[in-house]
Structures are given as C-alpha cells and as structure tokens.
Coordinates of C-alpha atoms and ligand atoms in Angstrom, one line a residue:
X151 CA 1.5 -15.2 34.2
X152 CA -1.3 -16.2 31.8
X153 CA -0.3 -14.6 29.0
X154 CA 3.3 -15.7 29.0
X155 CA 2.3 -19.3 29.3
X156 CA 0.1 -18.3 26.5
X157 CA 2.7 -17.3 24.2
X158 CA 5.3 -19.9 25.4
X159 CA 2.4 -23.0 24.8
X160 CA 0.6 -21.8 22.4
X161 CA 2.2 -19.7 20.0
X162 CA 5.9 -21.2 21.1
X163 CA 7.6 -17.7 21.0
X164 CA 10.2 -17.2 23.9
X165 CA 9.6 -13.1 24.3
X166 CA 7.5 -10.4 23.3
X167 CA 8.3 -7.5 20.4
X168 CA 8.1 -3.8 21.8
X169 CA 4.8 -2.7 22.5
X170 CA 3.2 -6.1 22.2
X171 CA 2.9 -7.0 25.8
X172 CA 1.9 -3.2 26.5
X173 CA -0.8 -3.7 23.9
X174 CA -1.8 -7.4 25.2
X175 CA -2.0 -5.9 28.9
X176 CA -3.9 -2.7 28.0
X177 CA -7.0 -4.9 26.1
X178 CA -7.2 -7.4 28.7
X179 CA -7.9 -4.2 31.3
X180 CA -11.0 -3.5 28.7
X181 CA -9.0 -0.4 27.2
X182 CA -9.4 1.1 24.0
X183 CA -5.6 0.4 22.1
X184 CA -4.3 2.1 18.8
X185 CA -1.5 -0.4 17.6
X186 CA 0.9 0.4 15.1
X187 CA 3.9 -1.3 13.9
X188 CA 4.8 -2.1 10.4
X189 CA 3.7 -4.8 8.1
X190 CA 5.4 -7.7 9.6
X191 CA 5.7 -6.6 13.2
X192 CA 3.9 -9.0 15.0
X193 CA 0.3 -7.1 15.7
X194 CA -1.7 -10.2 14.8
X195 CA -0.3 -11.8 18.2
X196 CA -1.7 -8.8 20.1
X197 CA -5.2 -9.7 19.9
X198 CA -5.0 -13.6 19.1
X199 CA -3.0 -13.7 22.5
X200 CA -5.5 -11.8 24.9
X201 CA -8.5 -14.0 23.1
X202 CA -7.2 -17.0 24.7
X203 CA -7.2 -15.2 28.2
X204 CA -9.4 -16.2 30.7
X205 CA -8.6 -13.6 33.3
X206 CA -8.4 -10.0 32.4
X207 CA -11.8 -7.9 32.7
X208 CA -13.2 -8.9 29.3
X209 CA -14.4 -12.4 28.6
X210 CA -16.3 -14.6 25.4
X211 CA -15.7 -13.9 21.7
X212 CA -13.0 -11.6 19.7
X213 CA -14.6 -10.3 17.0
X214 CA -11.7 -9.9 14.2
X215 CA -12.6 -7.2 11.4
X216 CA -10.3 -7.6 8.2
X217 CA -11.0 -6.0 4.5
X218 CA -9.1 -9.1 3.2
X219 CA -10.8 -12.6 2.5
X220 CA -7.0 -13.9 1.5
X221 CA -5.8 -12.5 4.8
X222 CA -8.5 -13.7 7.2
X223 CA -8.3 -17.1 5.7
X224 CA -4.7 -17.7 6.4
X225 CA -4.9 -16.5 9.9
X226 CA -7.2 -18.5 10.1
X227 CA -5.6 -21.6 8.8
X228 CA -2.3 -20.8 11.1
X229 CA -4.6 -20.6 14.3
X230 CA -5.8 -23.6 13.0
X231 CA -2.5 -25.4 13.0
X232 CA -1.8 -23.9 17.0
X233 CA -5.0 -25.9 17.7
X234 CA -6.9 -23.0 18.4
X235 CA -10.7 -23.0 16.7
X236 CA -10.7 -19.7 14.4
X237 CA -13.6 -19.1 12.4
X238 CA -13.8 -17.4 8.6
X239 CA -17.3 -15.5 8.4
X240 CA -16.6 -15.0 5.0
X241 CA -18.3 -15.4 1.4
X242 CA -15.3 -18.0 0.8
X243 CA -15.7 -19.7 4.0
X244 CA -17.8 -23.0 3.5
X245 CA -21.3 -23.0 4.1
X246 CA -21.0 -25.7 7.4
X247 CA -18.3 -24.1 8.9
X248 CA -20.2 -20.6 8.9
X249 CA -23.5 -22.3 10.3
X250 CA -20.9 -24.2 13.4
X251 CA -19.9 -20.8 14.1
X252 CA -23.2 -19.0 14.3
X253 CA -24.6 -22.2 16.4
X254 CA -21.5 -22.1 18.8
X255 CA -21.5 -18.5 19.3
X256 CA -25.4 -18.9 19.8
X257 CA -24.6 -22.0 22.4
X258 CA -23.7 -21.9 26.4
X259 CA -20.8 -20.1 27.2
X260 CA -18.2 -22.7 27.3
X261 CA -18.9 -23.5 23.6
X262 CA -18.5 -20.0 22.5
X263 CA -15.6 -19.6 19.6
X264 CA -12.7 -17.1 21.1
X265 CA -11.6 -15.9 17.4
X266 CA -13.8 -14.9 15.3
X267 CA -13.0 -13.5 11.6
X268 CA -15.6 -10.9 9.3
X269 CA -15.8 -8.7 6.3
X270 CA -17.1 -5.1 7.2
X271 CA -19.0 -5.7 4.3
X272 CA -20.4 -8.8 6.4
X273 CA -20.9 -7.6 9.5
X274 CA -22.5 -4.4 7.4
X275 CA -25.1 -6.6 5.8
X276 CA -26.1 -9.7 7.7
X277 CA -28.9 -8.9 10.4
X278 CA -28.7 -12.4 11.6
X279 CA -24.8 -11.9 12.4
X280 CA -25.7 -8.6 14.1
X281 CA -28.5 -10.4 16.4
X282 CA -25.8 -13.1 17.3
X283 CA -23.1 -10.1 18.3
X284 CA -26.0 -8.0 20.2
X285 CA -26.8 -12.2 22.0
X286 CA -23.0 -11.6 22.7
X287 CA -23.5 -8.5 24.1
X288 CA -26.1 -9.1 26.2
X289 CA -24.2 -12.0 27.9
X290 CA -21.1 -10.3 28.5
X291 CA -19.4 -12.9 26.3
X292 CA -18.1 -9.8 23.8
X293 CA -14.3 -9.7 24.5
X294 CA -13.3 -7.4 22.1
X295 CA -14.4 -5.6 18.4
X296 CA -10.4 -5.8 16.5
X297 CA -10.0 -4.0 13.7
X298 CA -7.4 -5.3 11.3
X299 CA -5.8 -3.1 8.9
X300 CA -7.4 -0.1 10.1
X301 CA -5.6 2.4 7.8
X302 CA -8.7 1.6 5.7
X303 CA -11.2 3.9 7.9
X304 CA -9.2 6.8 7.4
X305 CA -11.5 9.0 5.5
X306 CA -9.6 9.5 2.1
X307 CA -7.5 6.5 2.5
X308 CA -6.4 4.4 -0.8
X309 CA -8.8 1.8 -0.3
X310 CA -11.3 3.0 0.8
X311 CA -14.2 1.1 1.3
X312 CA -17.8 2.4 2.4
X313 CA -19.0 -0.1 4.4
X314 CA -15.4 0.1 6.8
X315 CA -16.3 3.6 7.9
X316 CA -19.7 2.3 9.0
X317 CA -17.8 0.4 11.6
X318 CA -19.2 3.5 13.9
X319 CA -22.3 1.0 14.7
X320 CA -19.4 -1.1 16.7
X321 CA -19.3 1.5 19.6
X322 CA -22.9 2.8 19.4
X323 CA -24.2 -0.3 18.9
X324 CA -22.1 -2.1 21.3
X325 CA -20.8 0.5 23.4
X326 CA -18.9 -1.3 26.5
X327 CA -16.8 -3.6 24.0
X328 CA -13.2 -2.6 24.1
X329 CA -11.6 -1.6 20.1
X330 CA -8.3 -2.2 18.8
X331 CA -7.4 -1.2 15.6
X332 CA -4.2 -1.9 14.9
X333 CA -2.9 -0.4 11.5
X334 CA 0.5 -0.8 9.6
X335 CA 0.7 2.4 7.3
X336 CA -0.9 5.4 8.6
X337 CA 0.5 9.0 9.3
X338 CA -0.9 11.4 12.0
X339 CA -3.8 12.9 9.8
X340 CA -5.0 9.2 8.9
X341 CA -4.5 7.8 12.8
X342 CA -6.6 10.6 14.0
X343 CA -9.4 9.5 11.8
X344 CA -9.2 6.0 12.9
X345 CA -9.7 7.1 16.0
X346 CA -12.3 9.2 15.7
X347 CA -14.0 7.2 13.1
X348 CA -14.7 4.4 15.4
X349 CA -15.3 6.8 18.7
X350 CA -12.1 5.3 20.3
X351 CA -12.8 6.2 24.0
X352 CA -9.2 7.7 25.4
X353 CA -7.4 5.0 23.4
X354 CA -3.9 3.7 24.5
X355 CA -1.4 4.6 21.0
X356 CA 1.4 2.5 21.1
X357 CA 3.6 3.2 17.8
X358 CA 6.3 2.0 17.0
X359 CA 9.4 2.7 14.0
X360 CA 8.3 1.8 10.7
X361 CA 12.2 1.5 9.3
X362 CA 12.0 -2.0 8.6
X363 CA 16.2 -2.5 8.4
X364 CA 16.3 -5.6 6.6
X365 CA 14.8 -4.9 3.4
X366 CA 16.9 -2.9 0.8
X367 CA 15.2 -0.3 -1.3
X368 CA 16.5 0.9 -4.9
X369 CA 14.8 2.5 -7.7
X370 CA 15.7 1.8 -11.4
X371 CA 14.9 3.1 -14.5
X372 CA 12.1 1.1 -16.2
X373 CA 13.2 0.4 -20.0
X374 CA 10.0 2.0 -22.2
X375 CA 9.7 -1.5 -23.9
X376 CA 8.1 -4.3 -22.7
X377 CA 10.9 -6.9 -23.5
X378 CA 13.4 -4.9 -22.0
X379 CA 11.6 -4.9 -18.7
X380 CA 10.9 -8.6 -18.9
X381 CA 14.6 -9.1 -19.5
X382 CA 15.9 -6.5 -16.6
X383 CA 13.3 -8.1 -14.5
X384 CA 14.5 -12.5 -14.9
X385 CA 18.3 -10.9 -15.2
X386 CA 17.9 -9.9 -11.6
X387 CA 15.9 -12.5 -10.5
X388 CA 18.0 -14.8 -11.9
X389 CA 21.0 -13.6 -10.7
X390 CA 19.9 -12.4 -7.1
X391 CA 17.4 -14.8 -6.2
X392 CA 17.3 -17.9 -8.3
X393 CA 15.4 -20.7 -5.5
X394 CA 13.7 -17.5 -3.9
X395 CA 10.0 -16.4 -3.8
X396 CA 8.7 -12.8 -5.0
X397 CA 5.8 -11.0 -5.2
X398 CA 5.8 -8.8 -8.4
X399 CA 3.7 -5.6 -8.9
X400 CA 1.7 -4.5 -12.0
X401 CA 0.0 -2.4 -14.1
X402 CA -3.2 -4.0 -15.0
X403 CA -5.0 -6.9 -14.5
X404 CA -3.7 -7.6 -18.5
X405 CA -0.1 -6.6 -17.6
X406 CA 0.4 -9.2 -14.8
X407 CA -1.2 -12.0 -16.8
X408 CA 1.2 -11.0 -20.3
X409 CA 4.3 -10.8 -17.8
X410 CA 3.8 -14.1 -15.5
X411 CA 3.4 -16.1 -19.3
X412 CA 6.6 -13.8 -20.5
X413 CA 8.4 -15.2 -17.2
X414 CA 7.3 -18.7 -17.9
X415 CA 7.7 -18.9 -21.2
X416 CA 10.6 -16.8 -22.2
X417 CA 12.9 -17.5 -19.4
X418 CA 11.7 -20.6 -17.5
X419 CA 10.8 -18.9 -14.2
X420 CA 7.6 -20.0 -12.7
X421 CA 5.9 -17.5 -11.9
X422 CA 1.7 -16.6 -11.9
X423 CA -1.1 -13.9 -12.2
X424 CA -3.2 -13.5 -9.1
X425 CA -5.9 -10.7 -9.2
X426 CA -9.3 -10.0 -7.6
X427 CA -10.2 -10.8 -11.5
X428 CA -9.3 -14.1 -11.7
X429 CA -11.4 -17.2 -11.0
X430 CA -11.7 -18.5 -7.3
X431 CA -10.4 -21.9 -8.1
X432 CA -7.7 -20.5 -10.4
X433 CA -6.4 -18.1 -7.5
X434 CA -6.7 -20.8 -4.7
X435 CA -3.9 -22.7 -7.2
X436 CA -2.0 -20.4 -7.2
X437 CA -1.8 -19.1 -3.8
X438 CA -1.3 -22.5 -2.8
X439 CA 1.6 -23.1 -4.8
X440 CA 2.9 -20.1 -4.2
X441 CA 2.6 -20.4 -0.4
X442 CA 4.0 -23.9 -0.4
X443 CA 7.2 -23.0 -2.8
X444 CA 6.3 -24.7 -5.9
X445 CA 5.7 -21.6 -7.4
X446 CA 8.4 -19.0 -7.5
X447 CA 7.2 -15.4 -8.1
X448 CA 3.9 -14.1 -8.0
X449 CA 2.9 -11.5 -10.4
X450 CA -0.1 -9.4 -8.3
X451 CA -2.3 -6.7 -8.9
X452 CA -4.2 -5.3 -6.1
X453 CA -4.0 -8.3 -3.7
X454 CA -2.5 -8.7 -0.4
X455 CA -1.2 -12.0 0.1
X456 CA 1.5 -12.9 2.9
X457 CA 4.2 -15.2 3.3
X458 CA 6.7 -14.6 5.7
X459 CA 10.4 -15.4 3.1
X460 CA 9.1 -13.3 0.5
X461 CA 12.8 -12.3 -0.3
X462 CA 12.2 -9.5 -3.3
X463 CA 9.3 -7.3 -4.1
X464 CA 9.6 -5.6 -7.4
X465 CA 7.2 -3.3 -8.5
X466 CA 7.1 -3.0 -12.7
X467 CA 5.0 0.1 -12.0
X468 CA 4.7 2.9 -9.6
X469 CA 2.2 2.6 -6.2
X470 CA -0.3 4.6 -6.1
X471 CA 0.8 6.5 -3.1
X472 CA 3.5 6.0 -0.2
X473 CA 1.2 4.4 2.0
X474 CA 0.8 1.9 -0.8
X475 CA 4.2 1.7 -1.9
X476 CA 5.1 0.6 1.9
X477 CA 2.7 -1.7 2.6
X478 CA 3.6 -3.8 -0.6
X479 CA 7.5 -4.0 -0.4
X480 CA 6.4 -4.5 3.2
X481 CA 5.6 -7.7 2.3
X482 CA 9.1 -8.6 1.8
X483 CA 11.3 -10.2 4.6
X484 CA 8.6 -10.1 7.1
X485 CA 11.5 -13.3 8.8
X486 CA 13.8 -10.7 9.4
X487 CA 16.1 -11.6 6.7
X488 CA 17.5 -9.4 4.5
X489 CA 15.5 -9.1 1.0
X490 CA 15.7 -6.6 -1.9
X491 CA 12.9 -3.8 -3.3
X492 CA 13.0 -2.6 -6.4
X493 CA 11.0 0.2 -8.2
X494 CA 11.0 0.8 -12.1
X495 CA 10.0 3.9 -12.8
X496 CA 8.9 5.9 -15.9
X497 CA 7.8 9.2 -15.7
X498 CA 4.9 8.1 -18.5
X499 CA 3.5 5.6 -15.7
X500 CA 3.0 8.3 -13.4
X501 CA 0.5 9.8 -15.9
X502 CA -1.0 6.5 -17.1
X503 CA -2.0 5.8 -13.4
X504 CA -2.9 9.7 -13.1
X505 CA -5.6 8.8 -16.2
X506 CA -6.7 6.1 -14.1
X507 CA -7.5 7.9 -11.3
X508 CA -9.7 10.2 -12.9
X509 CA -11.5 8.1 -14.4
X510 CA -12.3 5.4 -12.2
X511 CA -14.0 2.1 -13.3
X512 CA -17.5 2.8 -12.8
X513 CA -17.7 -1.4 -13.1
X514 CA -16.4 -1.8 -9.7
X515 CA -19.2 -2.1 -7.7
X516 CA -17.2 -2.3 -4.1
X517 CA -16.6 1.5 -4.7
X518 CA -18.5 4.4 -4.7
X519 CA -17.3 6.9 -7.0
X520 CA -15.1 9.2 -5.8
X521 CA -15.9 12.7 -5.8
X522 CA -13.4 15.5 -7.5
X523 CA -11.7 16.6 -4.7
X524 CA -10.9 13.0 -3.7
X525 CA -9.6 12.6 -7.1
X526 CA -7.2 15.7 -6.9
X527 CA -6.0 14.2 -3.3
X528 CA -5.8 11.3 -4.7
X529 CA -3.5 12.5 -8.0
X530 CA -1.6 14.5 -5.1
X531 CA -0.7 11.4 -3.3
X532 CA 0.8 10.2 -6.5
X533 CA 3.1 12.6 -7.1
X534 CA 4.6 11.7 -3.6
X535 CA 5.7 8.6 -5.3
X536 CA 7.0 10.3 -8.3
X537 CA 9.0 12.6 -6.5
X538 CA 10.5 9.6 -4.0
X539 CA 11.2 7.6 -7.5
X540 CA 13.2 10.8 -8.8
X541 CA 14.8 11.3 -5.7
X542 CA 18.6 10.1 -6.6
X543 CA 20.5 11.8 -3.9
X544 CA 18.6 10.9 -1.0
X545 CA 18.4 8.2 1.9
X546 CA 15.1 6.3 0.5
X547 CA 14.8 5.3 4.1
X548 CA 14.9 9.1 5.0
X549 CA 12.3 9.7 2.3
X550 CA 9.7 6.8 3.1
X551 CA 9.8 7.1 6.9
X552 CA 9.3 11.4 6.6
X553 CA 5.8 10.2 5.2
X554 CA 4.8 8.8 8.3
X555 CA 5.8 11.7 10.4
X556 CA 9.2 9.4 11.6
X557 CA 12.7 11.3 12.0
X558 CA 15.5 9.3 10.7
X559 CA 19.3 9.6 10.5
X560 CA 20.6 8.7 6.8
X561 CA 23.9 7.1 8.6
X562 CA 21.4 4.8 9.9
X563 CA 20.9 3.2 6.8
X564 CA 23.8 1.5 6.7
X565 CA 24.1 2.0 2.4
X566 CA 20.9 -0.1 2.8
X567 CA 19.8 1.9 0.1
X568 CA 20.8 2.8 -3.8
X569 CA 21.2 6.5 -2.5
X570 CA 23.2 5.5 -0.2
X571 CA 25.3 3.3 -1.7
X572 CA 25.8 4.4 -4.8
X573 CA 29.5 4.0 -6.1
X574 CA 31.9 6.0 -7.4
X575 CA 32.3 9.9 -7.1
X576 CA 28.8 11.9 -7.1
X577 CA 28.3 14.6 -9.7
X578 CA 26.3 17.2 -8.1
X579 CA 24.8 19.9 -10.2
X580 CA 22.5 22.6 -8.9
X581 CA 19.2 22.5 -11.2
X582 CA 18.0 25.7 -9.9
X583 CA 18.3 27.4 -12.9
X584 CA 17.2 25.1 -15.0
X585 CA 14.0 24.8 -12.8
X586 CA 13.5 28.3 -13.3
X587 CA 14.0 28.4 -16.8
X588 CA 10.7 25.7 -16.7
X589 CA 8.5 27.6 -14.7
X590 CA 9.0 30.9 -16.7
X591 CA 8.8 29.3 -19.8
X592 CA 5.4 27.3 -19.5
X593 CA 4.2 31.3 -18.2
X594 CA 5.5 32.7 -21.1
X595 CA 3.3 29.7 -23.7
X596 CA 0.1 30.1 -21.3
X597 CA 0.4 34.2 -22.0
X598 CA 0.7 33.2 -26.0
X599 CA -2.2 30.6 -25.3
X600 CA -4.1 30.8 -22.8
X601 CA -7.5 30.3 -24.0
X602 CA -6.4 26.8 -25.3
X603 CA -4.0 25.4 -22.8
X604 CA -0.8 24.1 -22.9
X605 CA 0.4 20.5 -22.6
X606 CA 3.5 19.0 -21.0
X607 CA 4.7 17.4 -24.1
X608 CA 4.5 20.4 -25.8
X609 CA 6.0 22.2 -22.7
X610 CA 9.0 20.0 -22.8
X611 CA 9.0 20.2 -26.9
X612 CA 9.3 24.2 -26.8
X613 CA 11.9 23.8 -24.4
X614 CA 14.1 21.0 -26.5
X615 CA 13.2 23.1 -29.7
X616 CA 11.8 20.9 -31.2
X617 CA 10.2 21.9 -34.8
X618 CA 6.4 19.7 -34.5
X619 CA 3.5 21.8 -35.6
X620 CA 2.0 22.0 -32.1
X621 CA 5.1 24.3 -30.8
X622 CA 5.8 26.2 -33.7
X623 CA 3.3 28.9 -32.3
X624 CA 6.2 29.7 -29.7
X625 CA 9.3 29.7 -31.5
X626 CA 9.3 33.2 -30.5
X627 CA 10.0 32.9 -27.2
X628 CA 13.0 34.4 -25.3
X629 CA 13.4 30.4 -23.6
X630 CA 12.5 28.6 -26.9
X631 CA 15.2 25.7 -27.3
X632 CA 16.8 26.6 -24.0
X633 CA 16.4 23.0 -23.1
X634 CA 18.3 21.7 -26.3
X635 CA 21.6 20.2 -24.8
X636 CA 20.1 19.0 -21.5
X637 CA 19.6 15.1 -22.0
X638 CA 15.9 13.3 -21.8
X639 CA 16.2 11.8 -18.2
X640 CA 16.8 15.4 -17.1
X641 CA 14.6 16.9 -18.8
X642 CA 12.0 14.0 -17.2
X643 CA 13.4 14.2 -13.6
X644 CA 13.2 18.3 -13.7
X645 CA 9.8 18.4 -14.5
X646 CA 8.7 15.1 -12.4
X647 CA 10.4 17.2 -9.6
X648 CA 8.3 20.7 -10.8
X649 CA 4.7 18.6 -10.4
X650 CA 5.9 16.8 -7.4
X651 CA 6.9 20.1 -5.9
X652 CA 3.1 21.2 -7.0
X653 CA 5.1 24.0 -8.9
X654 CA 3.7 23.0 -11.8
X655 CA 0.0 21.4 -11.9
X656 CA -2.5 19.6 -14.2
X657 CA -5.7 20.2 -15.0
X658 CA -8.7 18.6 -17.7
X659 CA -10.7 20.0 -19.8
X660 CA -13.6 17.8 -21.1
X661 CA -13.3 17.6 -25.0
X662 CA -15.7 16.5 -27.4
X663 CA -15.0 13.5 -27.8
X664 CA -15.8 12.1 -23.9
X665 CA -12.1 11.8 -23.2
X666 CA -10.6 14.7 -20.8
X667 CA -7.4 16.5 -22.0
X668 CA -5.2 17.4 -19.7
X669 CA -3.3 20.6 -19.4
X670 CA -0.3 21.9 -17.2
X671 CA 0.0 25.6 -15.7
X672 CA 2.3 27.5 -13.3
X673 CA 0.8 26.9 -9.9
X674 CA 2.8 27.6 -6.9
X675 CA 6.4 29.3 -6.4
X676 CA 9.1 27.6 -6.6
X677 CA 12.6 29.1 -5.5
X678 CA 15.8 26.9 -4.9
X679 CA 16.3 23.3 -5.4
X680 CA 19.7 22.2 -3.8
X681 CA 20.6 19.6 -6.1
X682 CA 20.2 16.6 -8.3
X683 CA 22.3 14.3 -9.9
Ligands
ADP1000 P1 1.9 -8.2 11.1 O1 0.5 -8.5 11.3 O2 2.4 -7.2 11.9 O3 2.1 -7.6 9.4 P2 2.5 -10.6 11.9 O4 1.4 -10.6 13.3 O5 1.8 -11.5 10.4 O6 2.3 -9.2 11.6 O7 3.7 -11.5 12.4 C1 5.0 -11.5 11.7 C2 6.1 -12.3 11.6 O8 6.2 -12.3 13.2 C3 5.4 -13.7 12.3 O9 5.7 -15.0 11.6 C4 5.2 -13.9 13.4 O10 5.2 -15.6 13.9 C5 6.8 -13.3 14.3 N1 6.3 -12.7 15.3 C6 4.9 -11.8 15.7 N2 5.4 -11.7 17.2 C7 6.5 -12.3 17.9 C8 7.5 -12.2 19.1 N3 6.8 -12.2 19.7 N4 8.3 -13.4 18.4 C9 9.0 -13.9 17.7 N5 8.5 -13.5 16.2 C10 7.0 -13.1 16.6
ZN1001 ZN1 20.0 4.9 2.6

C-alpha cells in the first residue's frame, strides 16, 4: 500500500498512532475530516503524508493554512530535510522562493508543488494567490485545504483573528475541495464552531484523548517579590534540569526581557527572550540558538515555538484561559519523555490580566477591538484558570481534561501531579461556613454603600477587621472582623473560589480620571463547598 511505503521510506516511521491512518484514508477518499489530538499527538503526518500520495481520489497541491509564521518555518524546514519540497508563502519567506512557488503552481502538472503553507491573512489579502488557487481548481490540481490550529476559527477563541473567520471562502470559492481541520485544543462548543465556520460537509470526526501522561503538573505559590520568583525558578532549573531546555511564560514583553536578563546575569542560566516585539533578526538568532540547544531557556510571551525535547514549561504567570494553559504546557515533552509543568500563582496576577483584558491594547492592528460581551467571556475564561490554580485537592489531570469535556479517573494519574502526590496526611477543612459569611458580608456592605460600590480589597479588609479609613463605615456590621483569625492565603483562596464559582462577580465603572474602577457584587447562589485544604 502506498501509504505504508511513504510512512516507512519518507517519514522513517514504522507504525501509525491512534487515528492517523483513519484520518489519512478519509482525506484520500475526498472526505472532510475534523481531527482533534493533543499537541505532540502527530497531527502533521495526517496531511503531510497524503500530500505525497499519487493514488486516491484527490490530486495535486495541498494547501496548508497555519496561523503562525514560526510554525510554518519549522514545518517547511523539517519537510525539506526529508527531501520533500514544501513552500512557505509568508512575509518571512525569501521573495525568490515565493516567486518560485507561484511559478510552479502555474506550470504543468508534473511541476506542481506538493505542499504550500500560507497564513490566513495572506490568503485573504493576496489576489494573485487567489488567482493561482482558482487555476489549480480549474485544473483539478487542488488536493485539499488543511487548516492547522483550527481552534483559532472558533468565534470566541483566545487567538481569534478576523482573517481566520474569512476562511469560509474556501468552501464558497472552491466547493469541491476536501477540507481537513486540525486542532490540539477544542472543547465541544469550539469544535462545532469550527465545523460550522468552515462549512464542512458531514466531516469524519476523529478525537484522541487529551491526557498527556508524561507531563507532571504542579502549581506553586508565586512569591510577591520578583527577586524571590527568579530565585525560585533558577533553583528549580539548576536542581532538576541543569542541562535541559525549557520555556518560561511571562506576563508581558518587558517582564520576559527582564527575567531572561536576571537568569543570565545573576544565575548563569543561558536564557533568552522571544516575543513578537523583538526585531526579526534577533528573534531568528534566539530561535536558532534555542533549537540547536545553545541557549537552554527561552522566555516567551505569546509565541508558539516547538521543539521535541522541551523538559520543562514554567508559567511565571497565569495563562488567559485553560485552552491556552493546555496548549502552552503541551509544548513540553513532545518526544514522550517525562517533563515538568509548573505554574506560579498569585491572585494579583489574575487582577492584572483582567485589567489587560478590559483595556485591550488598541495599538495592536492584528486584532479587532473586542466587544463588551466578548471581554466578559474572556474574563470568565480567566476565572477558570484561577479556579484550577487555587484548587489544592483535585487531580490536575481531572481538572484539565474536564475542560475538554473528557472524563478522567484520578487513579490513572499515577501521582503525576502535585495534588495526587502531596506527601503526608491531608488536613481537610470544610470552608462552606466561611464562604457563606463572606457572601453575607458583601451583601451587608452593598446595603450600606450601594451607590459607591465595594472593592475586593475593601471586602477582604472588612472581613479581616482592618482599621483603615475606607472600611470604617462598615465597622458596625455584625460580620466585621469575622475572618480575623484567618491566614492571608486562606482568605485569598476563599475569595478566588467564590469568584471562580460565579458567586461574586466584578463590574467596572468609568471614573473621571479616564481609568475604570472595578467593584464587586454578589451575583450567584453559593450553597456548598466540600473542602479545601
Ligand atoms: P502535533 O502537530 O500534533 O503537535 P507533530 O505532528 O509535530 O504533533 O508530531 C509530534 C512528534 O511525533 C513528531 O516528532 C513526530 O515525528 C512524531 N510522530 C508523529 N507520528 C508518529 C508515528 N506514527 N510514530 C512515531 N512518531 C510519530
Ligand atoms: Zn493527579
């Protein structure tokens, strides 16, 4: 069978992984395919292999649409090493290469390139590219469209890009071409969105478990001083991964630069920063050095970079949502070997990120300004990550996989997460009473001061019975200082849990200074909270 010989001779692999062959057979048969597999699951083979097949119902060039230029560059380079001449049609590609690809697509059948990669933006904007696709279509030399990282199409995806929404033109302009959508990150709603937005016809749907058994998940309390955080991270790397490569995710560009510098200068760890803001040349150097193992740690902000032997992924701050967290931690251990994923959590980071979501940077031309409803959705997704981070009792895998509507038995974790592994006896404490107290207190405070709004700091201060001016007006309330004996982390945890559960929500009011003030309100019913530690 042709498929098997290409697998062995070109890709030098012996067997298919779960669903790979089913996916390849379906697309060669001209069907639409929706393929869901975790990062590292082997999605690329599912379209790279059929692109080389000469038997099957489809012929000609495979068009791959991918959102990230760095991913395109990596894949094209890897294919060329295997002797497959793929082309990148991106702004980062050499001009003569782009010209060559266009010429080959226009020329006779034998010369058509097997694989062409492009970004949704380029397909949307370039009329000459559309003309070439038209011509291939007329000649019946358009094998299939492949949409990689298809979760970006989900209407409210975290990386939503308007040009991805425009991909409906694929089916509209070139109706007979099979479509394959691949994603490493989609729950049921997003999956339905993708199929709908691409106008897929009765797609063959293949889904693989999202569990990544070789990843060890844990959450640590983030120290409030930057110096302590860097020390903590450096200590972890030096103890557990002195010679390994890893990725650190930071809150902002500035923070990623600063952290890379501190790790280099104060701890002798060869770390570099990598984000969309640094110039192309520097980014290339850092990426090449990292891929080659010359620099060990890369501090990333909003970038996708892939290397099979990443041994640790550290989140120096929260991800914006669970999809993002899964995707980012998924960059560890793609080669199947055991790897660490650590998240440093503090509630004040959640507040910072929420502020950024509410005041999106209008200077970023690649993104449309989100609507208020979309901002609310993003804030709600953020609280999903907060809930994950403050959970200190449930298996991390159960929590992560639940997000993808996948059920997982905690015993199958085999102690590969901090919550399953926690040594010593567990002290369980039921915080239902305290949680109800906080809600009642907030209700009482709102009754006293409904017109001016209550902030979360005021709520915590009143509960703790602090004496500052802002909370003096609440000192006669019966629950004032009822949380006096409670430790600071417990207060934070109870508060975060109530926010994550939707029992308390935030709202913003524009102020005269131009910034908006954020207040809190009681918004849901809270009945029972089994236990946290
Ligand atoms: P994804 O796109 O799903 O994140 P990739 O396609 O990059 O994953 O594949 C991840 C790794 O798995 C690659 O190193 C790839 O060579 C390897 N791989 C893919 N399919 C197979 C297979 N059938 N057998 C062995 N290794 C495979
Ligand atoms: Zn576990």
